[in-house]
PDB file of C-alpha atoms and ligand atoms in Angstrom:
ATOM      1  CA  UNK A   1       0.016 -31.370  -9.379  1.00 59.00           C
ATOM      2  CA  UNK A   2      -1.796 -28.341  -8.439  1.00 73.00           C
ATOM      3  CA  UNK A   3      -0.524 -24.831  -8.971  1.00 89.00           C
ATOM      4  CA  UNK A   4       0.017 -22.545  -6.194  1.00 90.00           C
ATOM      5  CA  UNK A   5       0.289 -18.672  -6.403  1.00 94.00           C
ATOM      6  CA  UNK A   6       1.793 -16.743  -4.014  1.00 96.00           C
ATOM      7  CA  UNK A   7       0.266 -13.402  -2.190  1.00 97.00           C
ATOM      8  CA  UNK A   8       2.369 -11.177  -0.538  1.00 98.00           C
ATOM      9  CA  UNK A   9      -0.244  -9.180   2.200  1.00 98.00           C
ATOM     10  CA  UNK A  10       0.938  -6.491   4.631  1.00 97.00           C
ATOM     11  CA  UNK A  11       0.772  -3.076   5.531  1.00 96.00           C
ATOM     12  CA  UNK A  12       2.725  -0.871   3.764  1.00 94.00           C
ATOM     13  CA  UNK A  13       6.618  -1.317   4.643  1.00 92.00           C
ATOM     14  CA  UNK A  14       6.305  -4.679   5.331  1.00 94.00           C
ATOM     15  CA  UNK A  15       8.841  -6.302   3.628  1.00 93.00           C
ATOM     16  CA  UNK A  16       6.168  -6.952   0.754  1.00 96.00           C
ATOM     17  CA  UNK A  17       8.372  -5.784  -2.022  1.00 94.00           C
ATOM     18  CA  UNK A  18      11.759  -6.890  -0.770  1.00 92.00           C
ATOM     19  CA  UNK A  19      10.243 -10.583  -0.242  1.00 96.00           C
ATOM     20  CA  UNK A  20       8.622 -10.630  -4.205  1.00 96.00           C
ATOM     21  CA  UNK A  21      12.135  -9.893  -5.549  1.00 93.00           C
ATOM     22  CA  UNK A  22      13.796 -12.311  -3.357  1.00 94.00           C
ATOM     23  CA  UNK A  23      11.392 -14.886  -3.748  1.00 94.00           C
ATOM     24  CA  UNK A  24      10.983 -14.045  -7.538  1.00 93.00           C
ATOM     25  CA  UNK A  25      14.338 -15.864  -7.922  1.00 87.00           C
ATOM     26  CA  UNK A  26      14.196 -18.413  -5.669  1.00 86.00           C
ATOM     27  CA  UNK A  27      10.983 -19.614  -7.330  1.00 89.00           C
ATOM     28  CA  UNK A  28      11.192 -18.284 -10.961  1.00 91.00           C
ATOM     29  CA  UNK A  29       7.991 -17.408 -10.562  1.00 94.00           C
ATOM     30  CA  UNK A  30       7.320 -13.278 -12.253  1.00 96.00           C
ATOM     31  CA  UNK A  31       6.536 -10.584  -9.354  1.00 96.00           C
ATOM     32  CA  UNK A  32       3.456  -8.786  -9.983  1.00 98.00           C
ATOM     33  CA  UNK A  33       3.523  -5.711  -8.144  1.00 97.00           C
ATOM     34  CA  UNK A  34       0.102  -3.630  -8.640  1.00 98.00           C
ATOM     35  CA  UNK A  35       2.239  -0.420  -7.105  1.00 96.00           C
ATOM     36  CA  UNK A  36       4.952  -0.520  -9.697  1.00 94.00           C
ATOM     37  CA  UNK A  37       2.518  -1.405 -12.762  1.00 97.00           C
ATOM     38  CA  UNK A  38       0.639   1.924 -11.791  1.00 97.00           C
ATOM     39  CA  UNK A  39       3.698   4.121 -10.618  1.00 94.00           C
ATOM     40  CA  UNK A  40       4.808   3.207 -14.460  1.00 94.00           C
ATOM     41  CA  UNK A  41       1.655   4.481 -15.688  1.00 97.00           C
ATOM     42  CA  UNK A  42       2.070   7.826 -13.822  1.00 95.00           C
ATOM     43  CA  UNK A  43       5.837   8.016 -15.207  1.00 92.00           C
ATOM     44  CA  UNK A  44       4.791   7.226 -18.578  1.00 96.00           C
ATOM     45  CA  UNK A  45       1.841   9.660 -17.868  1.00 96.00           C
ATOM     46  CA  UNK A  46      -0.943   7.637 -20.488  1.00 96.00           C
ATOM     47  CA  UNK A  47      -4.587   7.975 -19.856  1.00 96.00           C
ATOM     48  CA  UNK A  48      -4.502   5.877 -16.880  1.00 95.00           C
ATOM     49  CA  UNK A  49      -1.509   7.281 -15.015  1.00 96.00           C
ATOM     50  CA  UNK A  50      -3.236  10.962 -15.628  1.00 96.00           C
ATOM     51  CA  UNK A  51      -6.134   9.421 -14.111  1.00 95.00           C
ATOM     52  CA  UNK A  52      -4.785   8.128 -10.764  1.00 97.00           C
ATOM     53  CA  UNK A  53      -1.582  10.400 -10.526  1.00 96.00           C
ATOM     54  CA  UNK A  54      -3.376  12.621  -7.747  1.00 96.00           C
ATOM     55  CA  UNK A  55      -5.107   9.450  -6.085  1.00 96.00           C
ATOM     56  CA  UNK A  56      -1.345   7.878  -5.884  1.00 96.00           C
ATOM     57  CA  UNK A  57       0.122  11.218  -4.456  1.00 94.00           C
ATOM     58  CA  UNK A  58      -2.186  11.305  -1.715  1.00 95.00           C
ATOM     59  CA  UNK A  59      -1.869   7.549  -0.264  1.00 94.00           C
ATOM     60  CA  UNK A  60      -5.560   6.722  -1.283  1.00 96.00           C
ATOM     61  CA  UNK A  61      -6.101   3.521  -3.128  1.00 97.00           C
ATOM     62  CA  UNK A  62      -7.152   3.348  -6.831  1.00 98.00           C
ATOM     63  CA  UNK A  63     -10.435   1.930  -7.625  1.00 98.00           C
ATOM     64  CA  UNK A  64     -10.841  -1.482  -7.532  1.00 98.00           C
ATOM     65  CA  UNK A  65     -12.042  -1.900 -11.406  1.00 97.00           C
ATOM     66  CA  UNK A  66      -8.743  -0.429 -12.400  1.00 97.00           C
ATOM     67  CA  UNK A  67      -6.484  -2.264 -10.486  1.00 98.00           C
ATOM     68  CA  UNK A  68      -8.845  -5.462 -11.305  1.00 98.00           C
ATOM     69  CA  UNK A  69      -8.298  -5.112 -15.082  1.00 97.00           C
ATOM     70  CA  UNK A  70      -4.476  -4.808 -14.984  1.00 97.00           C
ATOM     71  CA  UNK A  71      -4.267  -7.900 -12.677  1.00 98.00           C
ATOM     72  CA  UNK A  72      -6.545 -10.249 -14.616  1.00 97.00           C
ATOM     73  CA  UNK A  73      -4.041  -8.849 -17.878  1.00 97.00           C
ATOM     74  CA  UNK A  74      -1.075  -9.287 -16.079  1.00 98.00           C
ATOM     75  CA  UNK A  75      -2.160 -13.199 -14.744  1.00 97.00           C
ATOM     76  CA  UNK A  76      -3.324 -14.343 -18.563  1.00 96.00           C
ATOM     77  CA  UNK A  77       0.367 -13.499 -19.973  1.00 97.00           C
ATOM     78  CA  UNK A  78       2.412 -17.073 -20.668  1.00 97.00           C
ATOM     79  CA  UNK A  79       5.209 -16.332 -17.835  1.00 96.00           C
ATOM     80  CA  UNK A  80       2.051 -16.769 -15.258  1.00 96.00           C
ATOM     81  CA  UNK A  81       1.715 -20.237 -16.065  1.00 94.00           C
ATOM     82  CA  UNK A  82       3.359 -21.960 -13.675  1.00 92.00           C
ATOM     83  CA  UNK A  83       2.835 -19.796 -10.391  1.00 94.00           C
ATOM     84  CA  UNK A  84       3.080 -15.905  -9.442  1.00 96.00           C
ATOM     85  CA  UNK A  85       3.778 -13.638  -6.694  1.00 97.00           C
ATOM     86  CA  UNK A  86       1.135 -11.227  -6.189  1.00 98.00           C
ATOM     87  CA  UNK A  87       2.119  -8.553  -4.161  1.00 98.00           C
ATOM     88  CA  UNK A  88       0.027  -5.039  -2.928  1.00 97.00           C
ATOM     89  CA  UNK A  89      -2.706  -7.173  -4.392  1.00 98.00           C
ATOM     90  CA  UNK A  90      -5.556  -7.685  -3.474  1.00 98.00           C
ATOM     91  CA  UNK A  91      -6.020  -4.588  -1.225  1.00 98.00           C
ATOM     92  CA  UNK A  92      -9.637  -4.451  -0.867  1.00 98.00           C
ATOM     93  CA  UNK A  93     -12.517  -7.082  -0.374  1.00 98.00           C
ATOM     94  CA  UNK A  94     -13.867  -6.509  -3.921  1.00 98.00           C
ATOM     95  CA  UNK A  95     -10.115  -7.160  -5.151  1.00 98.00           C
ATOM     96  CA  UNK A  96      -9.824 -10.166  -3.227  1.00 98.00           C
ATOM     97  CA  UNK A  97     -13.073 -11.846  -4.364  1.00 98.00           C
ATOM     98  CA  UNK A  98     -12.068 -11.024  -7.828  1.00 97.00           C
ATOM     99  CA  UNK A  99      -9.204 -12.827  -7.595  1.00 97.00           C
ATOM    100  CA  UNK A 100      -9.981 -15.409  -5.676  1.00 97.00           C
ATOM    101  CA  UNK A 101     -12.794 -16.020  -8.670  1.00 97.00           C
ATOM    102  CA  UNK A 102     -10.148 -15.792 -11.119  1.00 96.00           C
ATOM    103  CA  UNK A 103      -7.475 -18.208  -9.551  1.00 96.00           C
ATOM    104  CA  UNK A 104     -10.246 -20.720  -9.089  1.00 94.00           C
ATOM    105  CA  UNK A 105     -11.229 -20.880 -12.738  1.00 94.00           C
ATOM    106  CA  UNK A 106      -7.374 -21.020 -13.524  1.00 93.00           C
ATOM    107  CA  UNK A 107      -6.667 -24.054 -11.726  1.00 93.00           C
ATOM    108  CA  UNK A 108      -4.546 -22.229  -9.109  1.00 94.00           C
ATOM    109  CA  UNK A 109      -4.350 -22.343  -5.155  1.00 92.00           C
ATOM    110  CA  UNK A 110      -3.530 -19.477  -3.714  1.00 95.00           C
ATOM    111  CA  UNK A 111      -0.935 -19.585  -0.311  1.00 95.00           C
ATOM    112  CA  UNK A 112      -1.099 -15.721   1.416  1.00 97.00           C
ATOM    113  CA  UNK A 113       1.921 -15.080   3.532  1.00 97.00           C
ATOM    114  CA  UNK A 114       0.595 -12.054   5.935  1.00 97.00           C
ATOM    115  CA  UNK A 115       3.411 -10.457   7.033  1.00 97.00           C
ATOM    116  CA  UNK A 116       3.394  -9.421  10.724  1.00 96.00           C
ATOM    117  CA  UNK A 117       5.115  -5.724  11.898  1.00 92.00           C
ATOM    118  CA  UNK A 118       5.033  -3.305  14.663  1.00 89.00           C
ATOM    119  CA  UNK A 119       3.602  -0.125  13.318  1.00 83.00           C
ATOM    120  CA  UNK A 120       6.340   2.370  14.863  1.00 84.00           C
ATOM    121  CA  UNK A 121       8.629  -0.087  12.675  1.00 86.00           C
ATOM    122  CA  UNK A 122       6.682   0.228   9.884  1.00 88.00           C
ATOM    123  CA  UNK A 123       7.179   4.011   9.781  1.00 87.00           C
ATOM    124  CA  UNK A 124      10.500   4.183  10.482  1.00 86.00           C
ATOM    125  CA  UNK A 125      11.104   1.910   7.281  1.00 87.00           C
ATOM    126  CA  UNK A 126       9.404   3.645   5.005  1.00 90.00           C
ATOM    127  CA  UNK A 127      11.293   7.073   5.678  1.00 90.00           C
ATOM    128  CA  UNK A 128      14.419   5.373   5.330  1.00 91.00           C
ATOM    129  CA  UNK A 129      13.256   3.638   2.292  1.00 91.00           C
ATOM    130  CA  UNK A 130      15.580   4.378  -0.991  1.00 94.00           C
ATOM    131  CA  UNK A 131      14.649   3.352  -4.592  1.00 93.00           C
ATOM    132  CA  UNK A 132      16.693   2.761  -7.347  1.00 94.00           C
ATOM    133  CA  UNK A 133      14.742   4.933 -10.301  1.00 91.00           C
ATOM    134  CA  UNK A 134      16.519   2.600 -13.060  1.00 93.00           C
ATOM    135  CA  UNK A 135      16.251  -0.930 -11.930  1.00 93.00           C
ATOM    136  CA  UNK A 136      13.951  -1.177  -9.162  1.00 89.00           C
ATOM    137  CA  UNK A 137      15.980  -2.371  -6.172  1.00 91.00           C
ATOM    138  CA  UNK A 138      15.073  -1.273  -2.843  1.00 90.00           C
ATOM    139  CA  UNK A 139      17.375   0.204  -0.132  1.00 93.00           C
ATOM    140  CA  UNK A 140      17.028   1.007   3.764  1.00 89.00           C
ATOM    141  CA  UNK A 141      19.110   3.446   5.373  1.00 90.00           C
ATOM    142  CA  UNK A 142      18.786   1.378   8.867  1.00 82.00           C
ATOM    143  CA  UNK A 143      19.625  -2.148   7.841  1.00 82.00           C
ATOM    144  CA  UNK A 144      20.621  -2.286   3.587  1.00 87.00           C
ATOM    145  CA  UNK A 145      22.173   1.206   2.743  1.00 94.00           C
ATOM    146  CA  UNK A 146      24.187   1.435  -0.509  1.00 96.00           C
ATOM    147  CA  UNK A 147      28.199   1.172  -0.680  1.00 97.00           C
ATOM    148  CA  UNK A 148      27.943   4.774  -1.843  1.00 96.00           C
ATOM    149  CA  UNK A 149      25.661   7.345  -0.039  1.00 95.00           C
ATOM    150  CA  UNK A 150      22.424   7.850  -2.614  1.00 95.00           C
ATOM    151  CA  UNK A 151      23.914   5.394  -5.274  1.00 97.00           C
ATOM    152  CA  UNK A 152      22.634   2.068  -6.678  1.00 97.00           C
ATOM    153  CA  UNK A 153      25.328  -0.768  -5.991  1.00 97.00           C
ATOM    154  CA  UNK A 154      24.037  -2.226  -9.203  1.00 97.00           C
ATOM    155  CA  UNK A 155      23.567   0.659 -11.483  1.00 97.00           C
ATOM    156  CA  UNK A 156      25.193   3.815 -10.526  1.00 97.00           C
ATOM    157  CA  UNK A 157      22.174   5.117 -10.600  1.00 97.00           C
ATOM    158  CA  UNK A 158      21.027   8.488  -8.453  1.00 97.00           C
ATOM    159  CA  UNK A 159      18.450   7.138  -5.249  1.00 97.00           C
ATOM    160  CA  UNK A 160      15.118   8.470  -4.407  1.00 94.00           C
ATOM    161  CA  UNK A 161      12.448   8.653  -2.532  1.00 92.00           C
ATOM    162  CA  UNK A 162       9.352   7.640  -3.171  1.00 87.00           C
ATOM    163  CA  UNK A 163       6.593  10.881  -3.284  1.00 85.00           C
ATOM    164  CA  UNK A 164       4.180   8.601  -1.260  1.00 88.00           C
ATOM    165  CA  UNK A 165       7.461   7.560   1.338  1.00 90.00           C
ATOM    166  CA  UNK A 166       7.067  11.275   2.813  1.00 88.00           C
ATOM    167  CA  UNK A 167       5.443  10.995   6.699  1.00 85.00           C
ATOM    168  CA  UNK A 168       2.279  12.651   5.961  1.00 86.00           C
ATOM    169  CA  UNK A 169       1.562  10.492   3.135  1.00 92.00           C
ATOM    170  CA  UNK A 170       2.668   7.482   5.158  1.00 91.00           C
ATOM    171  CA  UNK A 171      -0.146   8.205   7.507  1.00 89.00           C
ATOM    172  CA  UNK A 172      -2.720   8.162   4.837  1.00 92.00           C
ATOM    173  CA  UNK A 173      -1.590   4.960   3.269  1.00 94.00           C
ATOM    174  CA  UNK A 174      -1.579   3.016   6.860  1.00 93.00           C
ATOM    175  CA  UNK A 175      -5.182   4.943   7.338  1.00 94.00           C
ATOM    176  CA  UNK A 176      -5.763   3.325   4.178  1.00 96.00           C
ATOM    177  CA  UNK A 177      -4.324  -0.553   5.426  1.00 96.00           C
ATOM    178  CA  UNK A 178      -6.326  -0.286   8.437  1.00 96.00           C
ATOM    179  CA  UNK A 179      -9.618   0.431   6.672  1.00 97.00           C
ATOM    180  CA  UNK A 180      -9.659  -1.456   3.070  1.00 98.00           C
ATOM    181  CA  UNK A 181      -7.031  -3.856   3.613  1.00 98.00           C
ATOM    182  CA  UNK A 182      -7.568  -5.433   6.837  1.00 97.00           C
ATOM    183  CA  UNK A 183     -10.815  -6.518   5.811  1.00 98.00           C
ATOM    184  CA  UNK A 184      -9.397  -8.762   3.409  1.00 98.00           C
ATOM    185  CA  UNK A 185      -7.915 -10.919   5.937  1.00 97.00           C
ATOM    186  CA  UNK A 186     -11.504 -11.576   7.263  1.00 97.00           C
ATOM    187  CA  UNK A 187     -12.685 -12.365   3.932  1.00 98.00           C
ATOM    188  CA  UNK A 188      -9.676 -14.703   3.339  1.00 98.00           C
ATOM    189  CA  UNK A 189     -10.365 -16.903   6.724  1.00 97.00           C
ATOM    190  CA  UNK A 190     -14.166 -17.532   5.806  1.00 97.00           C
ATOM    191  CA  UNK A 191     -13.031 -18.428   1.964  1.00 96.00           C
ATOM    192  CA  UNK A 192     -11.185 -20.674   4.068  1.00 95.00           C
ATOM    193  CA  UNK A 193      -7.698 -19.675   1.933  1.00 96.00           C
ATOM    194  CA  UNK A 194      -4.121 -20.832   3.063  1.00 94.00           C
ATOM    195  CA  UNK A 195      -2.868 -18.311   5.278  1.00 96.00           C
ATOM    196  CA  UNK A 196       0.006 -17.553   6.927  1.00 96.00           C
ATOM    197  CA  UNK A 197       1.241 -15.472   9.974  1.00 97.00           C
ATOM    198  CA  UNK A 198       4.901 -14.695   9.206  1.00 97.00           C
ATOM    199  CA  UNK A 199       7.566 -12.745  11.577  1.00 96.00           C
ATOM    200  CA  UNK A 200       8.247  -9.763   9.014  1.00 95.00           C
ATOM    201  CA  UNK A 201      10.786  -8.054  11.533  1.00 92.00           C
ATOM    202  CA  UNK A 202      14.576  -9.046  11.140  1.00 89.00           C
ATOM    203  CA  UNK A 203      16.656 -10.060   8.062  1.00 90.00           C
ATOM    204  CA  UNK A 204      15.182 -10.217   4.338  1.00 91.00           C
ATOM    205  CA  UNK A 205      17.011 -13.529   4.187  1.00 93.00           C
ATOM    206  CA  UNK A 206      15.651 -14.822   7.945  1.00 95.00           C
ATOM    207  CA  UNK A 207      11.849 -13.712   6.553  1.00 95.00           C
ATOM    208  CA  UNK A 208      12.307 -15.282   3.367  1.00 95.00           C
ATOM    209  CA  UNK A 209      13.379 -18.547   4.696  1.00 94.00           C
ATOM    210  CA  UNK A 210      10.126 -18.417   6.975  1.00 95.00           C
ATOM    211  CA  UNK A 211       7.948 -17.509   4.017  1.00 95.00           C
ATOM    212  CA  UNK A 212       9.653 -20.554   2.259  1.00 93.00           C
ATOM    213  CA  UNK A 213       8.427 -22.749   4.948  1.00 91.00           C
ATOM    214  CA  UNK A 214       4.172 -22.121   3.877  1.00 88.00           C
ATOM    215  CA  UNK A 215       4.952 -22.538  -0.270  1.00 84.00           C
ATOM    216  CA  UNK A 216       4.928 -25.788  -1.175  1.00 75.00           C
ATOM    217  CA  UNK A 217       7.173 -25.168  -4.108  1.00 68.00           C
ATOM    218  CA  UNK A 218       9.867 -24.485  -1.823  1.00 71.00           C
ATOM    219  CA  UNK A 219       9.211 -25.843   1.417  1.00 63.00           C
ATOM    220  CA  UNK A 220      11.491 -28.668   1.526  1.00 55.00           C
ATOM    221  CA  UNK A 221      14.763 -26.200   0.824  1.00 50.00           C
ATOM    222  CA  UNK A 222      14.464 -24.851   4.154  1.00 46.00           C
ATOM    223  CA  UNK A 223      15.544 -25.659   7.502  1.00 41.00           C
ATOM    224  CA  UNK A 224      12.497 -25.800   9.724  1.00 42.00           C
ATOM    225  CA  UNK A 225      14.132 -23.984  12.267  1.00 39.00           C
ATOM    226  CA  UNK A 226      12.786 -20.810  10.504  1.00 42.00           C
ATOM    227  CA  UNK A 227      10.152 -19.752  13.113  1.00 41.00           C
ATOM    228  CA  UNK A 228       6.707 -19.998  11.880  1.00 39.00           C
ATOM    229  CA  UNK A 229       3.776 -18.673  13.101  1.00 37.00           C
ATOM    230  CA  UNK A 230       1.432 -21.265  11.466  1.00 36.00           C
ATOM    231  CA  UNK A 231      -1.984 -21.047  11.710  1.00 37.00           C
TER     232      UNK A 231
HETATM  233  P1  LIG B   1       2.685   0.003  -3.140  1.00 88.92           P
HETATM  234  O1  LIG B   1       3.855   0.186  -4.033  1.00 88.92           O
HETATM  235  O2  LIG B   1       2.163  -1.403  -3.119  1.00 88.92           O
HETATM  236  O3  LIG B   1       2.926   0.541  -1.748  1.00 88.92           O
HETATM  237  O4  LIG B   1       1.476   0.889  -3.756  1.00 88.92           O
HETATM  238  C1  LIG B   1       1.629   2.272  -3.930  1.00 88.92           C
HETATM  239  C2  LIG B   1       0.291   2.905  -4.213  1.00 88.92           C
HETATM  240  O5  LIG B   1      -0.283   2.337  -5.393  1.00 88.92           O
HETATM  241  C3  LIG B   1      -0.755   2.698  -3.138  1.00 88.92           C
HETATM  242  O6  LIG B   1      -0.649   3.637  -2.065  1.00 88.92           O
HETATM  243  C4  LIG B   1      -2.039   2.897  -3.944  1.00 88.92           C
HETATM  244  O7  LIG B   1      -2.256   4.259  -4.232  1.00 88.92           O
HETATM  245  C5  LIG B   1      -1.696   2.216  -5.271  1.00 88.92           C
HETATM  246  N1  LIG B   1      -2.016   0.771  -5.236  1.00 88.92           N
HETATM  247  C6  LIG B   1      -1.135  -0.271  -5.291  1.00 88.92           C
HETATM  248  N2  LIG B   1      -1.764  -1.443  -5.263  1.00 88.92           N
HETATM  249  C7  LIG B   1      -3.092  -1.158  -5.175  1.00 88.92           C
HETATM  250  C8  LIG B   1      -4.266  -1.959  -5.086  1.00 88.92           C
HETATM  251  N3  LIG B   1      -4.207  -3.298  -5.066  1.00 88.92           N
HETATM  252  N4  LIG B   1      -5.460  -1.318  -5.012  1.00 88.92           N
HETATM  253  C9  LIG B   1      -5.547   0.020  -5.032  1.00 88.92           C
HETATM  254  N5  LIG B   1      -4.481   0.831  -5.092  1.00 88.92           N
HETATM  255  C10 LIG B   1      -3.251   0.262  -5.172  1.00 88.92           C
END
């Protein structure tokens, strides 16, 4: 049977990150977030996190050879065999031929779920976007807000914000979307790739069960009342 991958494309606040850790259980496939691999390189501040610490700060995107490498790592380990969730990644048209390359010589189809959200939404989740510092999870001060103001339901742990989740840095990274990203979905149509138009606005579970509906992995779980926008 073949494999099947899954990438996770959308602007920034898209859902992309709530999805991956949903989904991540659903399929027991790992979540491969390129954001999170390099935010731990800042934290841990190595070589490479001094090197795009700045880059990160100001919403810019980090060059494609360095997001490239950690991906193609990332993809070789064991837990990759079976499938992945890929998201923030690819970001750039360079990116995406890379790893369109690399899937094909690992035997692996890959299904993109582009998920579909009114800008003024978009900003409006991001500044009410709440991380947990400890274990990951996501919050959203409109629609998921802790039990306790600024705590972690899971951990205890203090919330934050994320430096790039302030407005004039949400600018940049949309700036950003509009000119690398969008590209990519070009680039995907003429490679002729699986790809999806999915509903990103309304409830993680309602999305999820719509992004369901494209992987073939999981399609039959769902009811296909789920609204897709197929293409
Ligand atoms: P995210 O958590 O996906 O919103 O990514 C946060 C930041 O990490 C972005 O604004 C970029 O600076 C950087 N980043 C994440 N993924 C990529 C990528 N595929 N290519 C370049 N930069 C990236």
């Amino acid at each position: 049977m073949k494999k099947f991958c899954l990438i996770l494309f959308g602007p920034p606040g898209s859902g992309k990150g709530t999805q991956a850790k949903l989904l991540r259980q659903h399929l027991n496939w790992p979540h491969i977030s390129t954001g999170d691999m390099l935010r731990e390189h800042v934290q841990a501040q190595d070589e490479l996190g001094r090197e795009i610490a700045d880059i990160m700060q100001a919403g810019l995107l980090v060059p494609d050879e360095l997001v490239n490498r950690l991906v193609e790592e990332r993809i070789a380990r064991p837990d990759c065999e079976n499938g992945f969730i890929l998201d923030g990644y690819p970001r750039t048209v360079p990116q995406a031929k890379m790893v369109l390359n690399l899937l094909d010589r690992k035997g692996f189809g890959p299904v993109v779920a582009y998920l579909k959200v009114d800008y003024n939404k978009v900003v409006a989740r991001l500044t009410g976007r709440r991380l947990c510092p400890q274990c990951g999870a996501l919050y959203s001060l409109a629609s998921n807000a802790p039990t306790i103001s600024q705590i972690c339901d899971y951990d205890g742990a203090r919330l934050i914000v994320r430096d790039d989740d302030r407005e004039e840095v949400i600018r940049a990274r949309l700036e950003a979307y509009e000119r690398q990203t969008m590209p990519v979905i070009e680039y995907f149509r003429e490679a002729s790739v699986a790809l999806y138009e999915i509903d990103a606005d309304g409830s993680p579970n309602a999305v999820r069960a719509r992004i369901c509906m494209v992987i073939p992995a999981c399609r039959k779980e769902v009811a296909p009342a789920a609204g897709l926008g197929l293409q």
